[in-house]
Structure formats: C-alpha cells, structure tokens
PDB file of C-alpha atoms in Angstrom:
ATOM      1  CA  TYR A   1     -15.284  18.938 -30.255  1.00  0.00           C
ATOM      2  CA  ASN A   2     -13.768  16.069 -31.957  1.00  0.00           C
ATOM      3  CA  GLN A   3     -10.260  17.524 -31.595  1.00  0.00           C
ATOM      4  CA  GLN A   4     -10.615  17.599 -27.927  1.00  0.00           C
ATOM      5  CA  LYS A   5     -11.802  14.336 -27.712  1.00  0.00           C
ATOM      6  CA  ASP A   6      -8.919  12.870 -29.833  1.00  0.00           C
ATOM      7  CA  GLU A   7      -6.901  14.461 -27.415  1.00  0.00           C
ATOM      8  CA  ILE A   8      -8.354  13.552 -24.365  1.00  0.00           C
ATOM      9  CA  LYS A   9      -7.754   9.878 -26.116  1.00  0.00           C
ATOM     10  CA  ALA A  10      -4.074  10.139 -26.632  1.00  0.00           C
ATOM     11  CA  ALA A  11      -3.878  11.464 -22.966  1.00  0.00           C
ATOM     12  CA  ILE A  12      -5.402   8.117 -21.260  1.00  0.00           C
ATOM     13  CA  LYS A  13      -3.333   6.031 -23.700  1.00  0.00           C
ATOM     14  CA  GLU A  14      -0.098   8.497 -22.682  1.00  0.00           C
ATOM     15  CA  ILE A  15      -1.226   7.600 -19.059  1.00  0.00           C
ATOM     16  CA  TYR A  16      -2.310   4.002 -19.364  1.00  0.00           C
ATOM     17  CA  HIS A  17       0.937   3.258 -21.137  1.00  0.00           C
ATOM     18  CA  SER A  18       3.221   5.285 -19.103  1.00  0.00           C
ATOM     19  CA  HIS A  19       1.791   3.270 -16.156  1.00  0.00           C
ATOM     20  CA  ASN A  20       2.281  -0.335 -17.427  1.00  0.00           C
ATOM     21  CA  GLY A  21      -1.485  -0.558 -17.795  1.00  0.00           C
ATOM     22  CA  VAL A  22      -2.620  -1.037 -14.394  1.00  0.00           C
ATOM     23  CA  ASP A  23      -4.628   1.836 -14.142  1.00  0.00           C
ATOM     24  CA  GLY A  24      -8.302   1.576 -14.026  1.00  0.00           C
ATOM     25  CA  TYR A  25     -10.685   4.572 -15.622  1.00  0.00           C
ATOM     26  CA  ARG A  26     -11.066   5.960 -12.056  1.00  0.00           C
ATOM     27  CA  THR A  27      -7.447   6.534 -11.467  1.00  0.00           C
ATOM     28  CA  ILE A  28      -6.796   7.905 -15.288  1.00  0.00           C
ATOM     29  CA  HIS A  29      -9.711  10.111 -14.453  1.00  0.00           C
ATOM     30  CA  ALA A  30      -7.890  11.821 -11.149  1.00  0.00           C
ATOM     31  CA  TYR A  31      -4.900  12.065 -13.479  1.00  0.00           C
ATOM     32  CA  LEU A  32      -6.933  13.938 -16.272  1.00  0.00           C
ATOM     33  CA  ILE A  33      -8.462  16.230 -14.124  1.00  0.00           C
ATOM     34  CA  ARG A  34      -5.158  17.006 -12.490  1.00  0.00           C
ATOM     35  CA  LYS A  35      -3.908  17.788 -16.262  1.00  0.00           C
ATOM     36  CA  GLY A  36      -6.801  20.298 -16.540  1.00  0.00           C
ATOM     37  CA  TYR A  37      -9.273  18.177 -18.494  1.00  0.00           C
ATOM     38  CA  GLU A  38     -12.975  18.346 -17.924  1.00  0.00           C
ATOM     39  CA  ILE A  39     -14.459  14.896 -18.085  1.00  0.00           C
ATOM     40  CA  SER A  40     -16.661  12.899 -16.254  1.00  0.00           C
ATOM     41  CA  ARG A  41     -15.585   9.180 -14.996  1.00  0.00           C
ATOM     42  CA  LEU A  42     -18.594   7.882 -17.179  1.00  0.00           C
ATOM     43  CA  THR A  43     -16.875   9.159 -20.467  1.00  0.00           C
ATOM     44  CA  VAL A  44     -13.227   8.145 -19.257  1.00  0.00           C
ATOM     45  CA  HIS A  45     -14.706   4.667 -18.787  1.00  0.00           C
ATOM     46  CA  ARG A  46     -16.272   4.657 -22.187  1.00  0.00           C
ATOM     47  CA  TYR A  47     -13.636   5.888 -24.346  1.00  0.00           C
ATOM     48  CA  MET A  48     -11.115   3.226 -22.242  1.00  0.00           C
ATOM     49  CA  ASN A  49     -12.924   0.191 -22.282  1.00  0.00           C
ATOM     50  CA  THR A  50     -14.947   0.702 -25.379  1.00  0.00           C
ATOM     51  CA  GLU A  51     -13.306   3.011 -28.014  1.00  0.00           C
ATOM     52  CA  LEU A  52      -9.476   2.392 -26.899  1.00  0.00           C
ATOM     53  CA  ASN A  53     -10.179  -1.392 -25.851  1.00  0.00           C
ATOM     54  CA  LEU A  54      -7.901  -0.516 -22.374  1.00  0.00           C
ATOM     55  CA  TYR A  55      -8.192  -2.474 -19.464  1.00  0.00           C
ATOM     56  CA  SER A  56      -6.754  -2.427 -15.959  1.00  0.00           C
ATOM     57  CA  ILE A  57      -4.368  -5.371 -15.612  1.00  0.00           C
ATOM     58  CA  SER A  58      -4.976  -6.914 -12.066  1.00  0.00           C
ATOM     59  CA  ARG A  59      -3.489  -9.692 -10.354  1.00  0.00           C
ATOM     60  CA  LYS A  60      -3.882 -10.971  -6.798  1.00  0.00           C
ATOM     61  CA  ARG A  61      -1.966 -13.436  -5.002  1.00  0.00           C
ATOM     62  CA  LYS A  62      -2.826 -14.045  -1.440  1.00  0.00           C
ATOM     63  CA  ASN A  63      -0.067 -14.799   0.937  1.00  0.00           C
ATOM     64  CA  ASN A  64       0.272 -18.216   3.088  1.00  0.00           C
ATOM     65  CA  TYR A  65       2.139 -18.028   6.003  1.00  0.00           C
ATOM     66  CA  GLU A  66       3.247 -20.178   8.589  1.00  0.00           C
ATOM     67  CA  ARG A  67       2.215 -19.759  12.211  1.00  0.00           C
ATOM     68  CA  GLY A  68       4.538 -20.437  14.755  1.00  0.00           C
ATOM     69  CA  THR A  69       3.428 -20.660  18.724  1.00  0.00           C
ATOM     70  CA  ALA A  70       1.856 -17.513  19.743  1.00  0.00           C
ATOM     71  CA  HIS A  71       3.391 -15.725  22.839  1.00  0.00           C
ATOM     72  CA  LYS A  72      -0.098 -13.725  23.248  1.00  0.00           C
ATOM     73  CA  VAL A  73      -3.109 -13.046  20.961  1.00  0.00           C
ATOM     74  CA  PHE A  74      -4.472  -9.383  21.224  1.00  0.00           C
ATOM     75  CA  GLU A  75      -8.407  -8.810  20.206  1.00  0.00           C
ATOM     76  CA  ASN A  76      -9.265  -7.413  16.869  1.00  0.00           C
ATOM     77  CA  LYS A  77      -9.624  -3.643  18.327  1.00  0.00           C
ATOM     78  CA  LEU A  78      -9.972  -2.526  14.849  1.00  0.00           C
ATOM     79  CA  ASN A  79     -12.786  -4.873  13.958  1.00  0.00           C
ATOM     80  CA  GLN A  80     -12.877  -3.427  10.234  1.00  0.00           C
ATOM     81  CA  ASN A  81     -12.907   0.774  11.413  1.00  0.00           C
ATOM     82  CA  PHE A  82     -10.517   1.938   8.337  1.00  0.00           C
ATOM     83  CA  LYS A  83     -10.963   5.290   8.998  1.00  0.00           C
ATOM     84  CA  ALA A  84      -8.901   7.259  11.258  1.00  0.00           C
ATOM     85  CA  ASP A  85      -9.836  10.943  12.400  1.00  0.00           C
ATOM     86  CA  ASN A  86      -6.043  11.867  13.117  1.00  0.00           C
ATOM     87  CA  ILE A  87      -2.670  11.286  11.815  1.00  0.00           C
ATOM     88  CA  ASN A  88      -0.893   8.579  13.715  1.00  0.00           C
ATOM     89  CA  GLU A  89      -4.183   7.178  15.606  1.00  0.00           C
ATOM     90  CA  LYS A  90      -4.426   3.673  13.568  1.00  0.00           C
ATOM     91  CA  TRP A  91      -1.445   1.838  11.704  1.00  0.00           C
ATOM     92  CA  CYS A  92      -1.647  -1.081   9.703  1.00  0.00           C
ATOM     93  CA  THR A  93       1.117  -3.613   9.475  1.00  0.00           C
ATOM     94  CA  ASP A  94       1.677  -6.868   7.287  1.00  0.00           C
ATOM     95  CA  PHE A  95       4.547  -8.926   5.260  1.00  0.00           C
ATOM     96  CA  THR A  96       4.456  -9.910   1.748  1.00  0.00           C
ATOM     97  CA  TYR A  97       6.960 -12.032  -0.349  1.00  0.00           C
ATOM     98  CA  LEU A  98       8.742 -10.876  -3.614  1.00  0.00           C
ATOM     99  CA  PHE A  99      11.004 -12.929  -6.016  1.00  0.00           C
ATOM    100  CA  LEU A 100      14.578 -11.990  -7.574  1.00  0.00           C
ATOM    101  CA  THR A 101      14.918 -13.434 -10.821  1.00  0.00           C
ATOM    102  CA  ASP A 102      17.188 -16.474  -9.542  1.00  0.00           C
ATOM    103  CA  GLY A 103      13.990 -17.546  -7.791  1.00  0.00           C
ATOM    104  CA  SER A 104      14.868 -16.676  -4.157  1.00  0.00           C
ATOM    105  CA  LYS A 105      12.313 -14.432  -1.914  1.00  0.00           C
ATOM    106  CA  ARG A 106      12.772 -11.698  -0.167  1.00  0.00           C
ATOM    107  CA  TYR A 107      10.151 -10.263   2.330  1.00  0.00           C
ATOM    108  CA  ASN A 108       8.742  -6.807   2.796  1.00  0.00           C
ATOM    109  CA  CYS A 109       7.458  -5.514   5.957  1.00  0.00           C
ATOM    110  CA  SER A 110       5.073  -2.473   5.515  1.00  0.00           C
ATOM    111  CA  ILE A 111       3.246  -0.057   7.920  1.00  0.00           C
ATOM    112  CA  ILE A 112       0.337   2.363   6.429  1.00  0.00           C
ATOM    113  CA  ASP A 113      -1.235   4.914   8.212  1.00  0.00           C
ATOM    114  CA  LEU A 114      -5.151   4.464   8.105  1.00  0.00           C
ATOM    115  CA  TYR A 115      -5.886   8.438   7.961  1.00  0.00           C
ATOM    116  CA  ASP A 116      -4.452   8.801   4.587  1.00  0.00           C
ATOM    117  CA  ARG A 117      -3.032   5.318   3.768  1.00  0.00           C
ATOM    118  CA  SER A 118       0.316   7.030   3.677  1.00  0.00           C
ATOM    119  CA  VAL A 119       3.022   4.050   3.444  1.00  0.00           C
ATOM    120  CA  ILE A 120       4.930   5.127   6.927  1.00  0.00           C
ATOM    121  CA  ALA A 121       7.885   2.631   6.912  1.00  0.00           C
ATOM    122  CA  SER A 122       8.746  -0.056   5.002  1.00  0.00           C
ATOM    123  CA  VAL A 123      11.612  -2.378   4.947  1.00  0.00           C
ATOM    124  CA  THR A 124      12.917  -5.391   2.795  1.00  0.00           C
ATOM    125  CA  ASP A 125      14.993  -8.383   3.973  1.00  0.00           C
ATOM    126  CA  ARG A 126      15.725 -12.037   3.626  1.00  0.00           C
ATOM    127  CA  ASN A 127      13.803 -13.618   6.087  1.00  0.00           C
ATOM    128  CA  ILE A 128      10.620 -13.003   7.617  1.00  0.00           C
ATOM    129  CA  THR A 129      11.440 -12.217  11.393  1.00  0.00           C
ATOM    130  CA  ALA A 130      10.066 -10.512  14.321  1.00  0.00           C
ATOM    131  CA  GLU A 131      13.271  -8.689  14.263  1.00  0.00           C
ATOM    132  CA  LEU A 132      12.195  -7.361  10.299  1.00  0.00           C
ATOM    133  CA  ALA A 133       8.820  -6.328  12.205  1.00  0.00           C
ATOM    134  CA  LYS A 134      10.446  -4.499  14.991  1.00  0.00           C
ATOM    135  CA  ARG A 135      12.667  -2.752  12.791  1.00  0.00           C
ATOM    136  CA  THR A 136      10.186  -1.456  10.399  1.00  0.00           C
ATOM    137  CA  LEU A 137       8.026  -0.156  13.679  1.00  0.00           C
ATOM    138  CA  GLN A 138      11.070   1.700  14.798  1.00  0.00           C
ATOM    139  CA  LYS A 139      11.602   3.207  11.198  1.00  0.00           C
ATOM    140  CA  ALA A 140       7.661   4.235  11.474  1.00  0.00           C
ATOM    141  CA  ILE A 141       8.315   5.830  14.631  1.00  0.00           C
ATOM    142  CA  GLU A 142      11.656   7.831  13.859  1.00  0.00           C
ATOM    143  CA  SER A 143       9.541   9.126  10.866  1.00  0.00           C
ATOM    144  CA  GLN A 144       6.988  10.466  12.708  1.00  0.00           C
ATOM    145  CA  PRO A 145       8.700  13.528  15.135  1.00  0.00           C
ATOM    146  CA  GLY A 146       6.248  14.425  18.122  1.00  0.00           C
ATOM    147  CA  ILE A 147       4.336  11.222  17.698  1.00  0.00           C
ATOM    148  CA  ASN A 148       2.218  10.065  21.244  1.00  0.00           C
ATOM    149  CA  LEU A 149       2.492   6.343  21.033  1.00  0.00           C
ATOM    150  CA  ARG A 150       0.446   5.682  23.648  1.00  0.00           C
ATOM    151  CA  LYS A 151      -2.627   7.338  21.276  1.00  0.00           C
ATOM    152  CA  LEU A 152      -1.241   4.443  18.977  1.00  0.00           C
ATOM    153  CA  LEU A 153      -3.151   1.418  17.835  1.00  0.00           C
ATOM    154  CA  ILE A 154      -1.258  -1.095  15.580  1.00  0.00           C
ATOM    155  CA  HIS A 155      -3.321  -3.614  13.889  1.00  0.00           C
ATOM    156  CA  SER A 156      -1.757  -6.821  12.352  1.00  0.00           C
ATOM    157  CA  ASP A 157      -2.457 -10.585  11.535  1.00  0.00           C
ATOM    158  CA  GLN A 158      -1.818 -13.100  14.245  1.00  0.00           C
ATOM    159  CA  GLY A 159       1.189 -14.321  12.392  1.00  0.00           C
ATOM    160  CA  SER A 160       4.217 -15.625  15.033  1.00  0.00           C
ATOM    161  CA  GLN A 161       6.392 -12.477  14.042  1.00  0.00           C
ATOM    162  CA  TYR A 162       3.462 -10.188  15.639  1.00  0.00           C
ATOM    163  CA  THR A 163       2.606 -12.555  18.236  1.00  0.00           C
ATOM    164  CA  SER A 164       5.972 -13.392  19.415  1.00  0.00           C
ATOM    165  CA  LYS A 165       7.766 -12.043  22.897  1.00  0.00           C
ATOM    166  CA  GLU A 166       9.855  -9.999  21.226  1.00  0.00           C
ATOM    167  CA  TYR A 167       7.413  -7.741  19.217  1.00  0.00           C
ATOM    168  CA  ILE A 168       5.172  -7.910  21.922  1.00  0.00           C
ATOM    169  CA  GLU A 169       7.627  -6.317  24.520  1.00  0.00           C
ATOM    170  CA  PHE A 170       8.679  -4.013  21.933  1.00  0.00           C
ATOM    171  CA  CYS A 171       5.226  -2.821  21.720  1.00  0.00           C
ATOM    172  CA  GLU A 172       4.757  -2.416  25.455  1.00  0.00           C
ATOM    173  CA  ARG A 173       8.258  -0.679  26.028  1.00  0.00           C
ATOM    174  CA  TYR A 174       6.665   2.201  23.768  1.00  0.00           C
ATOM    175  CA  GLY A 175       3.180   2.228  24.971  1.00  0.00           C
ATOM    176  CA  ILE A 176       1.487   0.839  21.685  1.00  0.00           C
ATOM    177  CA  SER A 177      -1.785  -0.973  22.159  1.00  0.00           C
ATOM    178  CA  GLN A 178      -1.761  -3.847  19.814  1.00  0.00           C
ATOM    179  CA  SER A 179      -4.730  -5.313  17.734  1.00  0.00           C
ATOM    180  CA  MET A 180      -4.976  -8.548  15.627  1.00  0.00           C
ATOM    181  CA  SER A 181      -7.081  -9.909  13.044  1.00  0.00           C
ATOM    182  CA  LYS A 182      -9.190 -13.119  13.462  1.00  0.00           C
ATOM    183  CA  ALA A 183      -7.344 -16.132  12.237  1.00  0.00           C
ATOM    184  CA  GLY A 184      -8.341 -16.791   8.415  1.00  0.00           C
ATOM    185  CA  TYR A 185      -9.923 -13.016   7.958  1.00  0.00           C
ATOM    186  CA  PRO A 186      -7.638 -11.589   5.487  1.00  0.00           C
ATOM    187  CA  TYR A 187     -10.545  -8.681   5.266  1.00  0.00           C
ATOM    188  CA  ASP A 188     -10.036  -7.441   9.013  1.00  0.00           C
ATOM    189  CA  ASN A 189      -6.769  -5.928   7.256  1.00  0.00           C
ATOM    190  CA  ALA A 190      -7.993  -5.380   4.058  1.00  0.00           C
ATOM    191  CA  PRO A 191      -5.772  -1.433   3.733  1.00  0.00           C
ATOM    192  CA  MET A 192      -2.581  -3.573   3.790  1.00  0.00           C
ATOM    193  CA  GLU A 193      -4.058  -6.247   1.412  1.00  0.00           C
ATOM    194  CA  ARG A 194      -4.997  -3.375  -0.948  1.00  0.00           C
ATOM    195  CA  TYR A 195      -1.561  -1.969  -0.649  1.00  0.00           C
ATOM    196  CA  PHE A 196       0.442  -4.932  -1.477  1.00  0.00           C
ATOM    197  CA  ASN A 197      -1.755  -5.930  -4.474  1.00  0.00           C
ATOM    198  CA  THR A 198      -0.996  -2.197  -5.431  1.00  0.00           C
ATOM    199  CA  LEU A 199       2.833  -2.639  -4.830  1.00  0.00           C
ATOM    200  CA  LYS A 200       3.068  -6.007  -6.969  1.00  0.00           C
ATOM    201  CA  ASN A 201       0.563  -5.062  -9.795  1.00  0.00           C
ATOM    202  CA  ASP A 202       1.943  -1.518 -10.198  1.00  0.00           C
ATOM    203  CA  LEU A 203       5.732  -2.367  -9.253  1.00  0.00           C
ATOM    204  CA  ILE A 204       6.868  -5.805  -8.912  1.00  0.00           C
ATOM    205  CA  TYR A 205       4.993  -7.417 -11.815  1.00  0.00           C
ATOM    206  CA  GLN A 206       6.162  -5.073 -14.667  1.00  0.00           C
ATOM    207  CA  HIS A 207       9.935  -5.693 -13.871  1.00  0.00           C
ATOM    208  CA  TYR A 208      12.967  -8.077 -12.988  1.00  0.00           C
ATOM    209  CA  TYR A 209      15.159  -7.799 -10.564  1.00  0.00           C
ATOM    210  CA  HIS A 210      18.717  -9.278 -10.402  1.00  0.00           C
ATOM    211  CA  THR A 211      19.747  -7.961  -7.298  1.00  0.00           C
ATOM    212  CA  GLU A 212      19.007  -7.242  -3.753  1.00  0.00           C
ATOM    213  CA  GLU A 213      19.893  -3.446  -4.121  1.00  0.00           C
ATOM    214  CA  GLU A 214      17.722  -3.326  -7.253  1.00  0.00           C
ATOM    215  CA  LEU A 215      14.707  -4.651  -5.569  1.00  0.00           C
ATOM    216  CA  TYR A 216      14.989  -2.989  -2.301  1.00  0.00           C
ATOM    217  CA  THR A 217      15.653   0.339  -4.230  1.00  0.00           C
ATOM    218  CA  ALA A 218      12.533  -0.118  -6.561  1.00  0.00           C
ATOM    219  CA  ILE A 219      10.118  -0.690  -3.446  1.00  0.00           C
ATOM    220  CA  GLU A 220      11.362   1.793  -1.235  1.00  0.00           C
ATOM    221  CA  GLU A 221      11.132   4.778  -4.003  1.00  0.00           C
ATOM    222  CA  PHE A 222       8.174   3.404  -4.986  1.00  0.00           C
ATOM    223  CA  ALA A 223       6.212   3.557  -1.362  1.00  0.00           C
ATOM    224  CA  TYR A 224       7.688   7.048  -0.332  1.00  0.00           C
ATOM    225  CA  VAL A 225       7.539   8.534  -3.893  1.00  0.00           C
ATOM    226  CA  HIS A 226       5.279   7.031  -6.271  1.00  0.00           C
ATOM    227  CA  TYR A 227       2.534   5.740  -3.784  1.00  0.00           C
ATOM    228  CA  ASN A 228       3.032   8.796  -1.253  1.00  0.00           C
ATOM    229  CA  HIS A 229       3.326  11.727  -3.580  1.00  0.00           C
ATOM    230  CA  VAL A 230       1.932  10.782  -6.859  1.00  0.00           C
ATOM    231  CA  ARG A 231      -0.517   8.311  -7.042  1.00  0.00           C
ATOM    232  CA  PRO A 232      -4.173   9.520  -6.593  1.00  0.00           C
ATOM    233  CA  HIS A 233      -6.033   7.589  -4.022  1.00  0.00           C
ATOM    234  CA  SER A 234      -9.593   6.592  -4.012  1.00  0.00           C
ATOM    235  CA  TYR A 235      -9.840   6.867  -0.030  1.00  0.00           C
ATOM    236  CA  ASN A 236      -8.699  10.408  -0.046  1.00  0.00           C
ATOM    237  CA  ASN A 237     -10.999  11.351  -2.806  1.00  0.00           C
ATOM    238  CA  TYR A 238      -8.322  10.743  -5.655  1.00  0.00           C
ATOM    239  CA  LYS A 239      -5.887  13.091  -3.432  1.00  0.00           C
ATOM    240  CA  THR A 240      -2.668  11.506  -3.011  1.00  0.00           C
ATOM    241  CA  PRO A 241      -1.888  10.125   0.808  1.00  0.00           C
ATOM    242  CA  PHE A 242       0.644  13.176   0.944  1.00  0.00           C
ATOM    243  CA  GLU A 243      -1.834  16.092  -0.172  1.00  0.00           C
ATOM    244  CA  ALA A 244      -4.408  14.353   2.351  1.00  0.00           C
ATOM    245  CA  ARG A 245      -2.147  14.171   5.058  1.00  0.00           C
ATOM    246  CA  TYR A 246      -1.017  18.176   4.811  1.00  0.00           C
ATOM    247  CA  GLY A 247      -4.057  19.591   3.628  1.00  0.00           C
ATOM    248  CA  VAL A 248      -1.995  19.968  -0.109  1.00  0.00           C
ATOM    249  CA  SER A 249      -4.339  21.019  -3.064  1.00  0.00           C
TER     250      SER A 249
END
C-alpha cells in the first residue's frame, strides 16, 4: 500500500510541476486515471493539499475595453444556455489582451464551440478591430468543412468590433445568427472567460515573450494542440475536446 501511495504521490508531483502548478486536483485526477491509477478525487485532493502542499495557481484578470458606437446590438439569444446538442450549433467569441516583454500589447480573438469547448479558431494581432473579429470567424468557418452556417449561432459581448457594420454584414452574408451578452454581464459569455483564464494561467503567465512570433506560435500551439487534444476538460467529463467531439475514448 505504502509503495503504491508513494508512486501515486510521485506521479502527482510530476504532473503538477510539469504543468507549472496550474492544475487543480480534479484535472490531476483525470491525468492519473489516464495513466491507469485507480484513485478517487478525494484522495488526490488529500494527497495534494494535506500531504504534498500543492495548490493550483489561479490568477484572473478582467478585460476592460472601450465601447464604440454600435451599428446594431442583438438580443441575448444564447441566454446562458451553454450546452449545444450538435457540433457547430453554438459558438462563443471574444478578445483578450497579452503583453510582450517590451510592454506592448497584442490582442487575441478566439472562437470556441459550446458542443465540446473546442477552440475552433484563434488569431492574434496588434490591433483590436472588427477586421480581426472577421478574420477569426473566417478561419473558423474554413476549418469546418460542410458546416451549415444558417444553423449557427455566434455569441459575443457588445464590443464595438462585434456591433460594427463591417462584422454584422459579414455574418449576414453567411446567414450566421448573432447573439450578444447584456452590457456589463461577463457571465453571459462565461465559457470564453474560462478559456482565456486557462490560456493565461497555463501559458501566458508562465513565460516571457520577446517577439510576436514567439507569442503567436505559443498561443496557436496551446489552443490547437494542448487545449483541444491534451488537456482534460471538466465539461466533457474530463475528456479532451477532441475526444468528446469525435467520440474517442
């Protein structure tokens, strides 16, 4: 028993430190199950917090963007119903900001599919514009062959990029329905908030980025490889988004 316990505790430390201390006991439990260990979440919690003194690092920041004049504001059709019965039925999108070591800002626009929380598209650039929102949506569309855009709802906040004439006409051209959070209600787009928190805690806050290329490459690898294919997600009963999307076990 003691030998197995020591082995499990060593595995917990290895997972925790290799992921820079960002994983909580639920996520580490999922990784242990994948490694073939039979152990309860409660036991993992006790080993981590009581015996190993390992705690998840969590830092949250709220973005604060200035609003432009809205061309049109859409009703909140999503209404915090963050469950989708089908792939490419409900997407959420938002922006976040990131810093290079010289203090200059870069902006990431991402889209996730509420069916399995997959990152469908991620684009980073120097300016937060309607053009960046459009490019991200175009990239998402092109990544999903055979998608029926007339059955797609895309949810965002009321940022000027999403309420702009340019972006609205782009969605209308494809037959995509728009939904928007109520002003000042970040929980109306909670899955995007969670994704950006994970991106920053698991990646951005762990490294220094000296060049655009370093930052842009790291974000793409995190989104499309680590987040979609490696990291277990609680929404998917600790399957990765890829496993949940394609029924892989």
